[in-house]
Amino acid sequence: MNPGNQQKGTTHMNTPAIAVHGLRKSYGGKVVLDDVDLTVNAGTVTALLGPNGAGKTTTVHILSTLVRPDGGTAFVNGCDVVRDHGGVRAAIGLTGQFSAVDKLLTGEENLLLMARLRHLGAKRSKTRVVELLEQFDLVDAARKPLATYSGGMQRRLDLAMTLVATPSVIFLDEPTTGLDPRSRHTMWDIVRGLVADGTTVLLTTQYLDEADELADRIAVLDGGRIVADGTPDELKRLVPGGHIRLRFADAAALDTAARLLDESDRDDAGLVLTVPSDGGVGALRTVLDRLDAADVEVDDLSIHTPDLDDVFFALTGRADTKGTAS
Ligand SMILES: Nc1ncnc2c1ncn2[C@@H]1O[C@H](COP(=O)(O)OP(=O)(O)OP(=O)(O)O)[C@@H](O)[C@H]1O
Ligand SMILES: [Mg+2]
């Protein structure tokens, strides 16, 4: 349990921590956010998934009061992001905003500075900094200047800085972009720990696997519009493409199997049959039972469940999030 959870008492599991309706933003003549709706329940993780230029950072900046929307409404912890900057800022933490941390100071000094800026008091500041250094695996690096930190360590310190005052809602704008696989997993564990402690997280990402790993809900943002919103499983169900792939030893077995499984697609050269399926055990058992009953042996079998790449392709007509720079 995070010992600094006092501020979290104001949110309840049933009240959305973030409620966005009809949000609009343009820069010059360019529409960047076009009627965006988004609800994030307290104590959950929502991933805002989208390619470069989709409007992710703009959304996060509006929600953290750094950018003023042109239209629509947005509430964080019940506070209006336009009318109640103070209320919103007291509830949130935003990573990325501390890229101006003092690189000549040590990690510990930076954290202490932030704690004092947040009016924590000398004694409480010290204990909070010790807690954070441990939580973020920065004890060994605590007394070293930030200039010597690796990318992963800096990202962890960044997040620790935002958590000094135990915000109830945190925004993570692409928290793992540029990190190696091990640092990504460390960051994922940290996010899971925060959520277990009751923090609400809105994270933006270009990575489908990250959204799938962490998020209770995923909102797909493309060209300033939410093109899909649901649990990872709901999004996957939107997409056809699940199938069982069976390979046989010879043409005779393939023939018999193709007759038994009438919905299947056959590839004579590869001796392969592809059977549409939701990827579940029940469907697999039905297929294997039918083949068994006719004494048809399967040489090789694989199951393909639709993943978020398939979802993105189905929703936006593009295979992935790359190559769509703004
Ligand atoms: N201050 C600004 N002035 C003009 N245009 C802007 C400004 N901020 C953002 N934009 C434009 O708004 C669009 C959305 O930008 P935004 O940074 O929100 O996208 P993003 O989804 O965060 O992209 P990325 O994955 O590259 O971080 C882009 O076309 C960008 O050029
Ligand atoms: Mg961005």
mmCIF file of C-alpha atoms and ligand atoms in Angstrom:
data_model
loop_
_atom_site.group_PDB
_atom_site.id
_atom_site.type_symbol
_atom_site.label_atom_id
_atom_site.label_comp_id
_atom_site.label_asym_id
_atom_site.label_seq_id
_atom_site.Cartn_x
_atom_site.Cartn_y
_atom_site.Cartn_z
ATOM 1 C CA MET A 1 0.000 0.000 0.000
ATOM 2 C CA ASN A 2 1.288 3.396 -0.909
ATOM 3 C CA PRO A 3 1.525 5.280 2.386
ATOM 4 C CA GLY A 4 0.684 8.636 0.835
ATOM 5 C CA ASN A 5 -2.803 7.875 -0.372
ATOM 6 C CA GLN A 6 -4.742 10.504 1.535
ATOM 7 C CA GLN A 7 -5.695 12.491 -1.573
ATOM 8 C CA LYS A 8 -7.257 9.502 -3.196
ATOM 9 C CA GLY A 9 -10.227 9.498 -0.864
ATOM 10 C CA THR A 10 -12.018 11.955 -3.126
ATOM 11 C CA THR A 11 -12.493 9.522 -5.998
ATOM 12 C CA HIS A 12 -14.911 6.629 -5.963
ATOM 13 C CA MET A 13 -14.914 3.553 -8.124
ATOM 14 C CA ASN A 14 -18.224 4.626 -9.716
ATOM 15 C CA THR A 15 -17.383 8.247 -10.511
ATOM 16 C CA PRO A 16 -15.284 8.657 -13.604
ATOM 17 C CA ALA A 17 -11.868 10.086 -12.787
ATOM 18 C CA ILE A 18 -11.770 11.557 -16.283
ATOM 19 C CA ALA A 19 -14.866 12.534 -18.260
ATOM 20 C CA VAL A 20 -14.473 14.082 -21.699
ATOM 21 C CA HIS A 21 -17.328 15.049 -24.031
ATOM 22 C CA GLY A 22 -17.174 16.503 -27.502
ATOM 23 C CA LEU A 23 -13.644 17.795 -27.078
ATOM 24 C CA ARG A 24 -12.366 19.931 -29.966
ATOM 25 C CA LYS A 25 -9.067 21.584 -30.721
ATOM 26 C CA SER A 26 -7.657 23.125 -33.886
ATOM 27 C CA TYR A 27 -4.324 24.761 -34.590
ATOM 28 C CA GLY A 28 -4.613 27.306 -37.363
ATOM 29 C CA GLY A 29 -6.992 25.696 -39.823
ATOM 30 C CA LYS A 30 -5.976 22.187 -38.815
ATOM 31 C CA VAL A 31 -8.434 20.139 -36.763
ATOM 32 C CA VAL A 32 -6.415 18.184 -34.222
ATOM 33 C CA LEU A 33 -9.194 16.860 -31.968
ATOM 34 C CA ASP A 34 -12.593 16.350 -33.516
ATOM 35 C CA ASP A 35 -15.410 15.601 -31.071
ATOM 36 C CA VAL A 36 -13.521 13.324 -28.685
ATOM 37 C CA ASP A 37 -15.440 11.465 -25.950
ATOM 38 C CA LEU A 38 -13.538 9.577 -23.288
ATOM 39 C CA THR A 39 -14.394 8.186 -19.873
ATOM 40 C CA VAL A 40 -11.821 6.768 -17.482
ATOM 41 C CA ASN A 41 -13.095 5.121 -14.321
ATOM 42 C CA ALA A 42 -11.252 5.730 -11.074
ATOM 43 C CA GLY A 43 -8.619 3.143 -10.279
ATOM 44 C CA THR A 44 -8.332 1.867 -13.856
ATOM 45 C CA VAL A 45 -5.862 2.206 -16.721
ATOM 46 C CA THR A 46 -6.990 3.523 -20.066
ATOM 47 C CA ALA A 47 -4.667 3.534 -23.045
ATOM 48 C CA LEU A 48 -5.050 6.172 -25.692
ATOM 49 C CA LEU A 49 -3.616 4.362 -28.658
ATOM 50 C CA GLY A 50 -2.755 6.104 -31.881
ATOM 51 C CA PRO A 51 -0.119 6.863 -34.488
ATOM 52 C CA ASN A 52 2.060 9.983 -34.694
ATOM 53 C CA GLY A 53 -0.038 13.106 -34.900
ATOM 54 C CA ALA A 54 -3.270 11.415 -33.814
ATOM 55 C CA GLY A 55 -3.802 13.984 -31.046
ATOM 56 C CA LYS A 56 -2.689 11.982 -27.978
ATOM 57 C CA THR A 57 -0.392 14.605 -26.469
ATOM 58 C CA THR A 58 -2.905 17.365 -27.230
ATOM 59 C CA THR A 59 -5.560 15.428 -25.295
ATOM 60 C CA VAL A 60 -3.222 14.916 -22.337
ATOM 61 C CA HIS A 61 -2.215 18.591 -22.374
ATOM 62 C CA ILE A 62 -5.844 19.694 -22.339
ATOM 63 C CA LEU A 63 -6.621 17.318 -19.468
ATOM 64 C CA SER A 64 -3.669 18.649 -17.492
ATOM 65 C CA THR A 65 -4.720 22.300 -18.115
ATOM 66 C CA LEU A 66 -1.660 23.113 -20.234
ATOM 67 C CA VAL A 67 -3.711 23.664 -23.397
ATOM 68 C CA ARG A 68 -7.162 25.222 -23.657
ATOM 69 C CA PRO A 69 -9.728 23.306 -25.730
ATOM 70 C CA ASP A 70 -11.813 25.094 -28.389
ATOM 71 C CA GLY A 71 -14.990 23.230 -27.469
ATOM 72 C CA GLY A 72 -16.482 20.383 -25.480
ATOM 73 C CA THR A 73 -16.037 19.633 -21.789
ATOM 74 C CA ALA A 74 -13.432 17.781 -19.778
ATOM 75 C CA PHE A 75 -13.448 16.983 -16.085
ATOM 76 C CA VAL A 76 -10.642 15.421 -14.051
ATOM 77 C CA ASN A 77 -11.575 14.251 -10.590
ATOM 78 C CA GLY A 78 -14.777 16.244 -10.985
ATOM 79 C CA CYS A 79 -12.886 19.488 -11.743
ATOM 80 C CA ASP A 80 -13.415 21.376 -15.006
ATOM 81 C CA VAL A 81 -10.106 21.636 -16.881
ATOM 82 C CA VAL A 82 -10.990 25.125 -18.161
ATOM 83 C CA ARG A 83 -12.591 26.673 -15.089
ATOM 84 C CA ASP A 84 -10.755 24.961 -12.254
ATOM 85 C CA HIS A 85 -7.049 24.730 -13.052
ATOM 86 C CA GLY A 86 -6.166 24.556 -9.369
ATOM 87 C CA GLY A 87 -8.505 21.640 -8.658
ATOM 88 C CA VAL A 88 -7.253 19.671 -11.633
ATOM 89 C CA ARG A 89 -3.594 20.341 -10.901
ATOM 90 C CA ALA A 90 -3.968 19.247 -7.288
ATOM 91 C CA ALA A 91 -5.299 15.874 -8.465
ATOM 92 C CA ILE A 92 -2.912 15.029 -11.263
ATOM 93 C CA GLY A 93 0.620 14.036 -12.074
ATOM 94 C CA LEU A 94 2.007 14.355 -15.573
ATOM 95 C CA THR A 95 5.206 12.764 -16.779
ATOM 96 C CA GLY A 96 7.322 14.521 -19.294
ATOM 97 C CA GLN A 97 6.901 17.907 -17.668
ATOM 98 C CA PHE A 98 10.154 17.535 -15.740
ATOM 99 C CA SER A 99 12.471 17.244 -18.701
ATOM 100 C CA ALA A 100 13.855 20.485 -17.274
ATOM 101 C CA VAL A 101 15.028 18.722 -14.108
ATOM 102 C CA ASP A 102 18.443 19.847 -13.024
ATOM 103 C CA LYS A 103 20.925 17.445 -14.572
ATOM 104 C CA LEU A 104 23.718 18.583 -12.269
ATOM 105 C CA LEU A 105 21.731 17.684 -9.168
ATOM 106 C CA THR A 106 21.453 14.083 -8.023
ATOM 107 C CA GLY A 107 18.235 12.095 -8.318
ATOM 108 C CA GLU A 108 17.706 12.449 -4.595
ATOM 109 C CA GLU A 109 18.230 16.224 -4.707
ATOM 110 C CA ASN A 110 15.778 16.591 -7.573
ATOM 111 C CA LEU A 111 13.160 14.601 -5.668
ATOM 112 C CA LEU A 112 13.717 16.633 -2.506
ATOM 113 C CA LEU A 113 13.374 19.839 -4.482
ATOM 114 C CA MET A 114 10.077 18.644 -5.896
ATOM 115 C CA ALA A 115 8.855 17.576 -2.466
ATOM 116 C CA ARG A 116 9.580 21.017 -1.054
ATOM 117 C CA LEU A 117 7.932 22.682 -4.067
ATOM 118 C CA ARG A 118 4.875 20.578 -3.249
ATOM 119 C CA HIS A 119 4.985 21.896 0.347
ATOM 120 C CA LEU A 120 5.517 18.490 1.902
ATOM 121 C CA GLY A 121 7.538 19.795 4.871
ATOM 122 C CA ALA A 122 11.140 18.830 5.621
ATOM 123 C CA LYS A 123 10.494 15.599 7.496
ATOM 124 C CA ARG A 124 7.747 14.276 5.237
ATOM 125 C CA SER A 125 9.832 15.221 2.179
ATOM 126 C CA LYS A 126 12.728 13.082 3.376
ATOM 127 C CA THR A 127 10.597 10.007 4.086
ATOM 128 C CA ARG A 128 8.687 10.366 0.807
ATOM 129 C CA VAL A 129 11.937 10.621 -1.174
ATOM 130 C CA VAL A 130 13.306 7.486 0.504
ATOM 131 C CA GLU A 131 10.078 5.642 -0.346
ATOM 132 C CA LEU A 132 10.201 6.733 -3.976
ATOM 133 C CA LEU A 133 13.878 5.883 -4.437
ATOM 134 C CA GLU A 134 13.132 2.375 -3.218
ATOM 135 C CA GLN A 135 9.923 1.988 -5.186
ATOM 136 C CA PHE A 136 11.657 3.027 -8.406
ATOM 137 C CA ASP A 137 14.849 1.061 -7.848
ATOM 138 C CA LEU A 138 16.956 4.209 -7.715
ATOM 139 C CA VAL A 139 18.616 3.725 -4.324
ATOM 140 C CA ASP A 140 22.061 3.001 -5.797
ATOM 141 C CA ALA A 141 21.829 5.954 -8.175
ATOM 142 C CA ALA A 142 20.322 8.348 -5.640
ATOM 143 C CA ARG A 143 23.547 10.251 -4.951
ATOM 144 C CA LYS A 144 24.690 10.432 -8.571
ATOM 145 C CA PRO A 145 24.049 13.434 -10.824
ATOM 146 C CA LEU A 146 21.180 13.002 -13.254
ATOM 147 C CA ALA A 147 23.542 13.566 -16.164
ATOM 148 C CA THR A 148 24.896 10.044 -15.550
ATOM 149 C CA TYR A 149 21.465 8.327 -15.633
ATOM 150 C CA SER A 150 20.445 5.997 -18.474
ATOM 151 C CA GLY A 151 17.240 6.649 -20.403
ATOM 152 C CA GLY A 152 15.344 4.083 -18.338
ATOM 153 C CA MET A 153 16.603 5.557 -15.046
ATOM 154 C CA GLN A 154 15.636 9.073 -16.137
ATOM 155 C CA ARG A 155 12.165 7.885 -17.076
ATOM 156 C CA ARG A 156 11.783 6.242 -13.670
ATOM 157 C CA LEU A 157 12.965 9.389 -11.920
ATOM 158 C CA ASP A 158 10.549 11.423 -14.047
ATOM 159 C CA LEU A 159 7.682 9.272 -12.867
ATOM 160 C CA ALA A 160 8.904 9.368 -9.265
ATOM 161 C CA MET A 161 8.924 13.191 -9.474
ATOM 162 C CA THR A 162 5.272 13.209 -10.506
ATOM 163 C CA LEU A 163 4.363 10.912 -7.632
ATOM 164 C CA VAL A 164 5.936 12.973 -4.871
ATOM 165 C CA ALA A 165 2.565 14.428 -3.928
ATOM 166 C CA THR A 166 0.642 11.153 -4.490
ATOM 167 C CA PRO A 167 -1.694 12.334 -7.257
ATOM 168 C CA SER A 168 -4.900 10.359 -7.758
ATOM 169 C CA VAL A 169 -4.791 10.631 -11.565
ATOM 170 C CA ILE A 170 -1.625 10.344 -13.610
ATOM 171 C CA PHE A 171 -1.000 10.941 -17.277
ATOM 172 C CA LEU A 172 1.819 9.010 -18.880
ATOM 173 C CA ASP A 173 2.574 10.299 -22.345
ATOM 174 C CA GLU A 174 4.344 7.460 -24.152
ATOM 175 C CA PRO A 175 6.052 6.183 -21.005
ATOM 176 C CA THR A 176 8.143 3.527 -22.718
ATOM 177 C CA THR A 177 9.021 5.020 -26.086
ATOM 178 C CA GLY A 178 12.731 4.527 -26.634
ATOM 179 C CA LEU A 179 13.228 2.134 -23.727
ATOM 180 C CA ASP A 180 14.778 -1.308 -24.110
ATOM 181 C CA PRO A 181 12.564 -4.370 -23.446
ATOM 182 C CA ARG A 182 13.759 -4.784 -19.869
ATOM 183 C CA SER A 183 13.125 -1.142 -18.967
ATOM 184 C CA ARG A 184 9.713 -1.340 -20.651
ATOM 185 C CA HIS A 185 8.772 -4.278 -18.431
ATOM 186 C CA THR A 186 10.027 -2.435 -15.347
ATOM 187 C CA MET A 187 7.854 0.545 -16.295
ATOM 188 C CA TRP A 188 4.859 -1.751 -16.858
ATOM 189 C CA ASP A 189 5.356 -3.249 -13.393
ATOM 190 C CA ILE A 190 5.483 0.234 -11.902
ATOM 191 C CA VAL A 191 2.238 1.198 -13.638
ATOM 192 C CA ARG A 192 0.557 -1.979 -12.384
ATOM 193 C CA GLY A 193 1.748 -1.179 -8.861
ATOM 194 C CA LEU A 194 0.289 2.329 -9.054
ATOM 195 C CA VAL A 195 -3.056 0.999 -10.181
ATOM 196 C CA ALA A 196 -3.054 -1.635 -7.438
ATOM 197 C CA ASP A 197 -2.680 1.297 -5.045
ATOM 198 C CA GLY A 198 -5.789 2.959 -6.463
ATOM 199 C CA THR A 199 -4.255 5.470 -8.873
ATOM 200 C CA THR A 200 -6.077 6.189 -12.121
ATOM 201 C CA VAL A 201 -3.823 6.099 -15.172
ATOM 202 C CA LEU A 202 -4.309 7.511 -18.642
ATOM 203 C CA LEU A 203 -1.409 6.503 -20.799
ATOM 204 C CA THR A 204 -0.758 7.231 -24.419
ATOM 205 C CA THR A 205 1.096 4.773 -26.541
ATOM 206 C CA GLN A 206 1.859 3.831 -30.102
ATOM 207 C CA TYR A 207 2.445 0.260 -29.003
ATOM 208 C CA LEU A 208 -0.393 -2.190 -29.355
ATOM 209 C CA ASP A 209 1.239 -4.686 -27.025
ATOM 210 C CA GLU A 210 1.611 -2.054 -24.309
ATOM 211 C CA ALA A 211 -2.073 -1.154 -24.476
ATOM 212 C CA ASP A 212 -2.965 -4.837 -24.431
ATOM 213 C CA GLU A 213 -0.682 -5.520 -21.426
ATOM 214 C CA LEU A 214 -1.705 -2.633 -19.211
ATOM 215 C CA ALA A 215 -5.066 -1.225 -20.104
ATOM 216 C CA ASP A 216 -8.521 -2.041 -18.777
ATOM 217 C CA ARG A 217 -9.864 -0.021 -21.676
ATOM 218 C CA ILE A 218 -8.328 1.099 -24.933
ATOM 219 C CA ALA A 219 -9.440 4.130 -26.907
ATOM 220 C CA VAL A 220 -8.060 4.187 -30.420
ATOM 221 C CA LEU A 221 -7.396 7.723 -31.618
ATOM 222 C CA ASP A 222 -6.822 8.305 -35.305
ATOM 223 C CA GLY A 223 -6.721 11.699 -36.993
ATOM 224 C CA GLY A 224 -8.254 13.384 -33.951
ATOM 225 C CA ARG A 225 -11.243 11.031 -33.670
ATOM 226 C CA ILE A 226 -11.876 8.093 -31.378
ATOM 227 C CA VAL A 227 -12.378 5.253 -33.834
ATOM 228 C CA ALA A 228 -12.890 2.557 -31.209
ATOM 229 C CA ASP A 229 -13.221 2.307 -27.440
ATOM 230 C CA GLY A 230 -13.544 -0.825 -25.369
ATOM 231 C CA THR A 231 -11.752 -3.509 -23.401
ATOM 232 C CA PRO A 232 -8.877 -5.192 -25.226
ATOM 233 C CA ASP A 233 -11.093 -8.272 -25.652
ATOM 234 C CA GLU A 234 -14.011 -6.227 -26.996
ATOM 235 C CA LEU A 235 -11.735 -4.609 -29.539
ATOM 236 C CA LYS A 236 -10.375 -7.960 -30.583
ATOM 237 C CA ARG A 237 -13.906 -9.283 -31.031
ATOM 238 C CA LEU A 238 -14.595 -6.468 -33.509
ATOM 239 C CA VAL A 239 -12.144 -8.064 -35.806
ATOM 240 C CA PRO A 240 -12.496 -11.175 -37.869
ATOM 241 C CA GLY A 241 -9.362 -13.129 -38.539
ATOM 242 C CA GLY A 242 -9.233 -15.716 -35.758
ATOM 243 C CA HIS A 243 -8.578 -19.138 -37.172
ATOM 244 C CA ILE A 244 -7.192 -22.613 -36.628
ATOM 245 C CA ARG A 245 -4.526 -23.681 -39.086
ATOM 246 C CA LEU A 246 -4.171 -27.400 -39.717
ATOM 247 C CA ARG A 247 -1.460 -29.108 -41.760
ATOM 248 C CA PHE A 248 -1.794 -32.675 -43.018
ATOM 249 C CA ALA A 249 0.688 -35.322 -44.072
ATOM 250 C CA ASP A 250 -0.857 -35.990 -47.499
ATOM 251 C CA ALA A 251 -3.493 -34.878 -50.005
ATOM 252 C CA ALA A 252 -5.932 -37.639 -49.014
ATOM 253 C CA ALA A 253 -6.056 -36.464 -45.410
ATOM 254 C CA LEU A 254 -6.461 -32.858 -46.581
ATOM 255 C CA ASP A 255 -9.356 -33.920 -48.851
ATOM 256 C CA THR A 256 -11.218 -35.728 -46.099
ATOM 257 C CA ALA A 257 -10.674 -32.892 -43.624
ATOM 258 C CA ALA A 258 -11.858 -30.274 -46.136
ATOM 259 C CA ARG A 259 -15.085 -32.248 -46.619
ATOM 260 C CA LEU A 260 -15.629 -32.527 -42.854
ATOM 261 C CA LEU A 261 -14.941 -28.859 -42.146
ATOM 262 C CA ASP A 262 -17.021 -27.136 -44.794
ATOM 263 C CA GLU A 263 -16.241 -23.531 -43.850
ATOM 264 C CA SER A 264 -12.522 -23.993 -44.258
ATOM 265 C CA ASP A 265 -10.087 -22.600 -46.812
ATOM 266 C CA ARG A 266 -7.660 -25.038 -48.363
ATOM 267 C CA ASP A 267 -4.153 -24.608 -49.630
ATOM 268 C CA ASP A 268 -3.364 -27.707 -51.679
ATOM 269 C CA ALA A 269 0.311 -26.944 -52.196
ATOM 270 C CA GLY A 270 0.969 -26.479 -48.477
ATOM 271 C CA LEU A 271 -1.478 -29.265 -47.425
ATOM 272 C CA VAL A 272 -2.989 -26.668 -45.115
ATOM 273 C CA LEU A 273 -6.558 -26.031 -44.073
ATOM 274 C CA THR A 274 -7.608 -22.792 -42.382
ATOM 275 C CA VAL A 275 -10.757 -22.956 -40.273
ATOM 276 C CA PRO A 276 -12.399 -19.739 -39.014
ATOM 277 C CA SER A 277 -12.600 -19.756 -35.217
ATOM 278 C CA ASP A 278 -12.836 -17.518 -32.192
ATOM 279 C CA GLY A 279 -9.639 -19.153 -30.977
ATOM 280 C CA GLY A 280 -11.403 -20.733 -27.999
ATOM 281 C CA VAL A 281 -10.874 -24.265 -26.653
ATOM 282 C CA GLY A 282 -14.449 -25.295 -27.481
ATOM 283 C CA ALA A 283 -14.070 -24.544 -31.171
ATOM 284 C CA LEU A 284 -10.746 -26.352 -31.281
ATOM 285 C CA ARG A 285 -12.226 -29.428 -29.608
ATOM 286 C CA THR A 286 -15.103 -29.554 -32.106
ATOM 287 C CA VAL A 287 -12.690 -29.478 -35.034
ATOM 288 C CA LEU A 288 -10.390 -32.146 -33.571
ATOM 289 C CA ASP A 289 -13.337 -34.385 -32.586
ATOM 290 C CA ARG A 290 -14.656 -34.340 -36.141
ATOM 291 C CA LEU A 291 -11.263 -35.232 -37.559
ATOM 292 C CA ASP A 292 -10.738 -37.950 -34.939
ATOM 293 C CA ALA A 293 -14.077 -39.523 -35.721
ATOM 294 C CA ALA A 294 -12.978 -39.881 -39.353
ATOM 295 C CA ASP A 295 -9.465 -41.067 -38.409
ATOM 296 C CA VAL A 296 -7.789 -38.085 -40.020
ATOM 297 C CA GLU A 297 -4.428 -37.287 -38.489
ATOM 298 C CA VAL A 298 -3.220 -33.732 -38.129
ATOM 299 C CA ASP A 299 0.495 -33.136 -38.707
ATOM 300 C CA ASP A 300 0.691 -29.644 -37.306
ATOM 301 C CA LEU A 301 -1.745 -27.236 -35.689
ATOM 302 C CA SER A 302 -1.682 -23.574 -34.743
ATOM 303 C CA ILE A 303 -4.280 -21.147 -33.431
ATOM 304 C CA HIS A 304 -4.401 -17.500 -34.435
ATOM 305 C CA THR A 305 -6.335 -15.147 -32.149
ATOM 306 C CA PRO A 306 -6.880 -11.643 -33.492
ATOM 307 C CA ASP A 307 -4.481 -9.209 -31.847
ATOM 308 C CA LEU A 308 -4.512 -5.463 -31.625
ATOM 309 C CA ASP A 309 -2.580 -5.163 -34.865
ATOM 310 C CA ASP A 310 -5.559 -6.783 -36.591
ATOM 311 C CA VAL A 311 -7.833 -4.359 -34.732
ATOM 312 C CA PHE A 312 -5.888 -1.343 -35.893
ATOM 313 C CA PHE A 313 -5.925 -2.603 -39.433
ATOM 314 C CA ALA A 314 -9.664 -3.247 -39.336
ATOM 315 C CA LEU A 315 -10.390 0.186 -37.853
ATOM 316 C CA THR A 316 -8.078 2.414 -39.807
ATOM 317 C CA GLY A 317 -7.232 0.454 -42.916
ATOM 318 C CA ARG A 318 -3.570 0.502 -41.984
ATOM 319 C CA ALA A 319 -1.588 -2.460 -40.824
ATOM 320 C CA ASP A 320 0.123 -0.732 -37.935
ATOM 321 C CA THR A 321 0.955 2.613 -36.446
ATOM 322 C CA LYS A 322 4.153 3.149 -38.383
ATOM 323 C CA GLY A 323 4.624 5.265 -41.456
ATOM 324 C CA THR A 324 1.807 7.668 -40.613
ATOM 325 C CA ALA A 325 3.835 10.576 -39.290
ATOM 326 C CA SER A 326 1.992 13.881 -39.111
HETATM 327 N N1 LIG B 1 1.140 23.888 -30.550
HETATM 328 C C1 LIG B 1 0.803 23.393 -31.737
HETATM 329 N N2 LIG B 1 0.706 24.204 -32.822
HETATM 330 C C2 LIG B 1 0.361 23.712 -34.029
HETATM 331 N N3 LIG B 1 0.069 22.418 -34.264
HETATM 332 C C3 LIG B 1 0.140 21.564 -33.243
HETATM 333 C C4 LIG B 1 0.511 21.998 -31.922
HETATM 334 N N4 LIG B 1 0.485 20.934 -31.096
HETATM 335 C C5 LIG B 1 0.133 19.881 -31.864
HETATM 336 N N5 LIG B 1 -0.082 20.248 -33.138
HETATM 337 C C6 LIG B 1 -0.499 19.354 -34.246
HETATM 338 O O1 LIG B 1 -1.570 18.577 -33.782
HETATM 339 C C7 LIG B 1 -1.506 17.258 -34.302
HETATM 340 C C8 LIG B 1 -1.583 16.282 -33.140
HETATM 341 O O2 LIG B 1 -0.414 16.408 -32.359
HETATM 342 P P1 LIG B 1 -0.164 15.589 -31.046
HETATM 343 O O3 LIG B 1 1.153 16.006 -30.528
HETATM 344 O O4 LIG B 1 -1.331 15.709 -30.142
HETATM 345 O O5 LIG B 1 -0.108 14.096 -31.615
HETATM 346 P P2 LIG B 1 0.365 12.763 -30.895
HETATM 347 O O6 LIG B 1 -0.720 11.778 -31.102
HETATM 348 O O7 LIG B 1 0.821 13.051 -29.526
HETATM 349 O O8 LIG B 1 1.595 12.331 -31.814
HETATM 350 P P3 LIG B 1 3.018 11.626 -31.404
HETATM 351 O O9 LIG B 1 2.758 10.163 -31.403
HETATM 352 O O10 LIG B 1 3.905 12.015 -32.527
HETATM 353 O O11 LIG B 1 3.456 12.169 -30.082
HETATM 354 C C9 LIG B 1 -0.238 17.180 -35.097
HETATM 355 O O12 LIG B 1 -0.559 17.326 -36.458
HETATM 356 C C10 LIG B 1 0.576 18.350 -34.617
HETATM 357 O O13 LIG B 1 1.395 18.845 -35.639
HETATM 358 MG MG MG B 2 2.621 12.835 -28.518
#
